[in-house]
C-alpha positions as YAML, in Angstrom:
chain: A
units: angstrom
residues:
- id: 1
  name: TYR
  ca: [119.35, 167.43, 130.41]
- id: 2
  name: ASP
  ca: [117.81, 170.29, 128.45]
- id: 3
  name: ARG
  ca: [114.43, 169.23, 127.14]
- id: 4
  name: ALA
  ca: [111.47, 170.82, 125.45]
- id: 5
  name: THR
  ca: [108.15, 169.09, 126.07]
- id: 6
  name: PHE
  ca: [105.66, 169.34, 123.26]
- id: 7
  name: THR
  ca: [102.83, 167.18, 124.59]
- id: 8
  name: GLY
  ca: [99.76, 168.58, 126.28]
- id: 9
  name: THR
  ca: [98.32, 172.04, 125.88]
- id: 10
  name: ASN
  ca: [101.50, 173.97, 126.75]
- id: 11
  name: VAL
  ca: [105.11, 173.77, 125.64]
- id: 12
  name: TYR
  ca: [107.70, 173.75, 128.42]
- id: 13
  name: TYR
  ca: [111.45, 173.94, 128.32]
- id: 14
  name: VAL
  ca: [113.40, 172.56, 131.27]
- id: 15
  name: SER
  ca: [117.07, 173.40, 131.60]
- id: 16
  name: PHE
  ca: [119.89, 173.99, 134.05]
- id: 17
  name: ASP
  ca: [121.59, 177.22, 134.99]
- id: 18
  name: ASN
  ca: [124.52, 176.50, 132.70]
- id: 19
  name: VAL
  ca: [126.58, 179.44, 133.98]
- id: 20
  name: GLN
  ca: [126.22, 178.00, 137.49]
- id: 21
  name: VAL
  ca: [127.29, 174.59, 136.18]
- id: 22
  name: GLY
  ca: [130.43, 176.23, 134.78]
- id: 23
  name: LYS
  ca: [131.06, 177.94, 138.12]
- id: 24
  name: LEU
  ca: [130.88, 174.58, 139.89]
- id: 25
  name: ILE
  ca: [133.34, 173.10, 137.39]
- id: 26
  name: GLY
  ca: [135.67, 176.05, 137.98]
- id: 27
  name: GLN
  ca: [135.42, 175.74, 141.76]
- id: 28
  name: GLY
  ca: [136.12, 172.02, 141.54]
- id: 29
  name: PHE
  ca: [139.22, 172.75, 139.48]
- id: 30
  name: LYS
  ca: [140.44, 175.35, 141.99]
- id: 31
  name: ASP
  ca: [139.80, 172.93, 144.87]
- id: 32
  name: CYS
  ca: [141.92, 170.26, 143.15]
- id: 33
  name: ILE
  ca: [144.78, 172.68, 142.47]
- id: 34
  name: THR
  ca: [144.75, 173.67, 146.15]
- id: 35
  name: ALA
  ca: [144.46, 170.08, 147.45]
- id: 36
  name: TRP
  ca: [147.34, 168.94, 145.23]
- id: 37
  name: ASN
  ca: [149.52, 171.89, 146.35]
- id: 38
  name: VAL
  ca: [150.18, 172.94, 142.77]
- id: 39
  name: SER
  ca: [152.05, 176.22, 142.70]
- id: 40
  name: LYS
  ca: [151.84, 178.57, 139.73]
- id: 41
  name: PRO
  ca: [149.74, 176.24, 137.55]
- id: 42
  name: GLN
  ca: [149.84, 176.63, 133.82]
- id: 43
  name: VAL
  ca: [146.28, 176.17, 132.63]
- id: 44
  name: PHE
  ca: [145.12, 175.03, 129.20]
- id: 45
  name: THR
  ca: [141.39, 175.06, 128.53]
- id: 46
  name: LEU
  ca: [139.79, 173.11, 125.68]
- id: 47
  name: ASN
  ca: [136.11, 173.86, 125.30]
- id: 48
  name: GLY
  ca: [133.87, 171.80, 123.08]
- id: 49
  name: GLY
  ca: [131.28, 173.33, 120.83]
- id: 50
  name: GLU
  ca: [131.47, 177.00, 121.76]
- id: 51
  name: ASP
  ca: [131.13, 177.77, 118.07]
- id: 52
  name: THR
  ca: [127.78, 175.93, 117.78]
- id: 53
  name: ASP
  ca: [126.35, 175.33, 121.27]
- id: 54
  name: PRO
  ca: [125.07, 178.16, 123.50]
- id: 55
  name: ASN
  ca: [125.28, 175.84, 126.52]
- id: 56
  name: ALA
  ca: [129.04, 175.48, 125.99]
- id: 57
  name: VAL
  ca: [129.36, 179.27, 125.96]
- id: 58
  name: SER
  ca: [127.48, 179.48, 129.27]
- id: 59
  name: PHE
  ca: [129.65, 176.77, 130.86]
- id: 60
  name: ALA
  ca: [132.78, 178.70, 129.82]
- id: 61
  name: GLN
  ca: [131.40, 181.97, 131.19]
- id: 62
  name: GLY
  ca: [130.81, 180.37, 134.59]
- id: 63
  name: TYR
  ca: [134.16, 178.59, 134.67]
- id: 64
  name: ASN
  ca: [136.08, 181.69, 133.57]
- id: 65
  name: SER
  ca: [134.33, 183.86, 136.15]
- id: 66
  name: VAL
  ca: [135.57, 181.60, 138.96]
- id: 67
  name: ILE
  ca: [139.09, 180.94, 137.64]
- id: 68
  name: TRP
  ca: [139.93, 184.23, 135.93]
- id: 69
  name: GLY
  ca: [137.37, 186.71, 137.22]
- id: 70
  name: LYS
  ca: [136.18, 187.32, 133.64]
- id: 71
  name: THR
  ca: [133.28, 185.97, 131.61]
- id: 72
  name: ASP
  ca: [134.89, 186.37, 128.18]
- id: 73
  name: SER
  ca: [135.64, 183.27, 126.17]
- id: 74
  name: PRO
  ca: [138.03, 182.36, 124.78]
- id: 75
  name: LEU
  ca: [140.54, 184.28, 126.86]
- id: 76
  name: PRO
  ca: [143.97, 185.24, 125.54]
- id: 77
  name: ALA
  ca: [147.03, 183.22, 126.49]
- id: 78
  name: GLY
  ca: [148.94, 184.96, 129.23]
- id: 79
  name: THR
  ca: [145.84, 185.75, 131.30]
- id: 80
  name: THR
  ca: [146.66, 185.45, 135.01]
- id: 81
  name: ASN
  ca: [144.78, 185.52, 138.28]
- id: 82
  name: SER
  ca: [145.56, 186.42, 141.89]
- id: 83
  name: ASP
  ca: [146.10, 182.73, 142.77]
- id: 84
  name: GLY
  ca: [149.16, 182.52, 140.49]
- id: 85
  name: TYR
  ca: [147.50, 180.68, 137.60]
- id: 86
  name: THR
  ca: [148.65, 181.45, 134.05]
- id: 87
  name: LEU
  ca: [146.53, 180.59, 131.03]
- id: 88
  name: VAL
  ca: [148.76, 179.06, 128.36]
- id: 89
  name: GLY
  ca: [145.90, 178.49, 125.92]
- id: 90
  name: ASP
  ca: [142.12, 178.57, 125.55]
- id: 91
  name: LYS
  ca: [140.93, 176.70, 122.47]
- id: 92
  name: VAL
  ca: [137.66, 175.43, 121.05]
- id: 93
  name: ALA
  ca: [137.03, 172.01, 119.54]
- id: 94
  name: PRO
  ca: [134.80, 173.12, 116.65]
- id: 95
  name: GLY
  ca: [131.34, 171.56, 116.64]
- id: 96
  name: TRP
  ca: [132.27, 169.24, 119.51]
- id: 97
  name: ASP
  ca: [134.46, 167.34, 117.02]
- id: 98
  name: ASN
  ca: [136.39, 164.77, 119.06]
- id: 99
  name: ALA
  ca: [139.13, 164.19, 116.48]
- id: 100
  name: GLN
  ca: [139.89, 167.91, 116.25]
- id: 101
  name: GLY
  ca: [139.72, 168.19, 120.03]
- id: 102
  name: GLN
  ca: [142.24, 165.39, 120.40]
- id: 103
  name: THR
  ca: [144.64, 167.03, 117.95]
- id: 104
  name: ILE
  ca: [144.30, 170.44, 119.62]
- id: 105
  name: PHE
  ca: [144.88, 168.92, 123.06]
- id: 106
  name: GLN
  ca: [147.94, 166.92, 121.96]
- id: 107
  name: GLN
  ca: [149.49, 170.01, 120.36]
- id: 108
  name: GLN
  ca: [148.94, 172.14, 123.45]
- id: 109
  name: TYR
  ca: [150.09, 169.40, 125.83]
- id: 110
  name: THR
  ca: [153.32, 169.01, 123.88]
- id: 111
  name: ALA
  ca: [153.89, 172.76, 123.70]
- id: 112
  name: HIS
  ca: [153.29, 173.43, 127.40]
- id: 113
  name: ARG
  ca: [154.33, 170.24, 129.14]
- id: 114
  name: ARG
  ca: [156.26, 170.66, 132.36]
- id: 115
  name: GLY
  ca: [158.28, 167.91, 134.06]
- id: 116
  name: GLU
  ca: [156.52, 164.89, 135.47]
...
């Protein structure tokens, strides 16, 4: 993953194109929605660490560009796209905190759950 190397005479930083990683995640999501024949999906996005981690911001920018055609993050509930998706929520788990993320997810799942 992202690494700075401090040995030798030069300092190097090796990373990924995190926006491109987000785009791949978004395309994978779209491919699954299509393969599963989901019509008019209600989408909830829970991003970890956008408040503290620039990589998380870049992932979200890439994902949002593929799914919503926008690079803003978080996006407002009610955002739609030409494929019939509706965003019901876009939240952040502060500081990658798993316990807060779990609570946020459970609340959103309960609020927006459709039949099984």
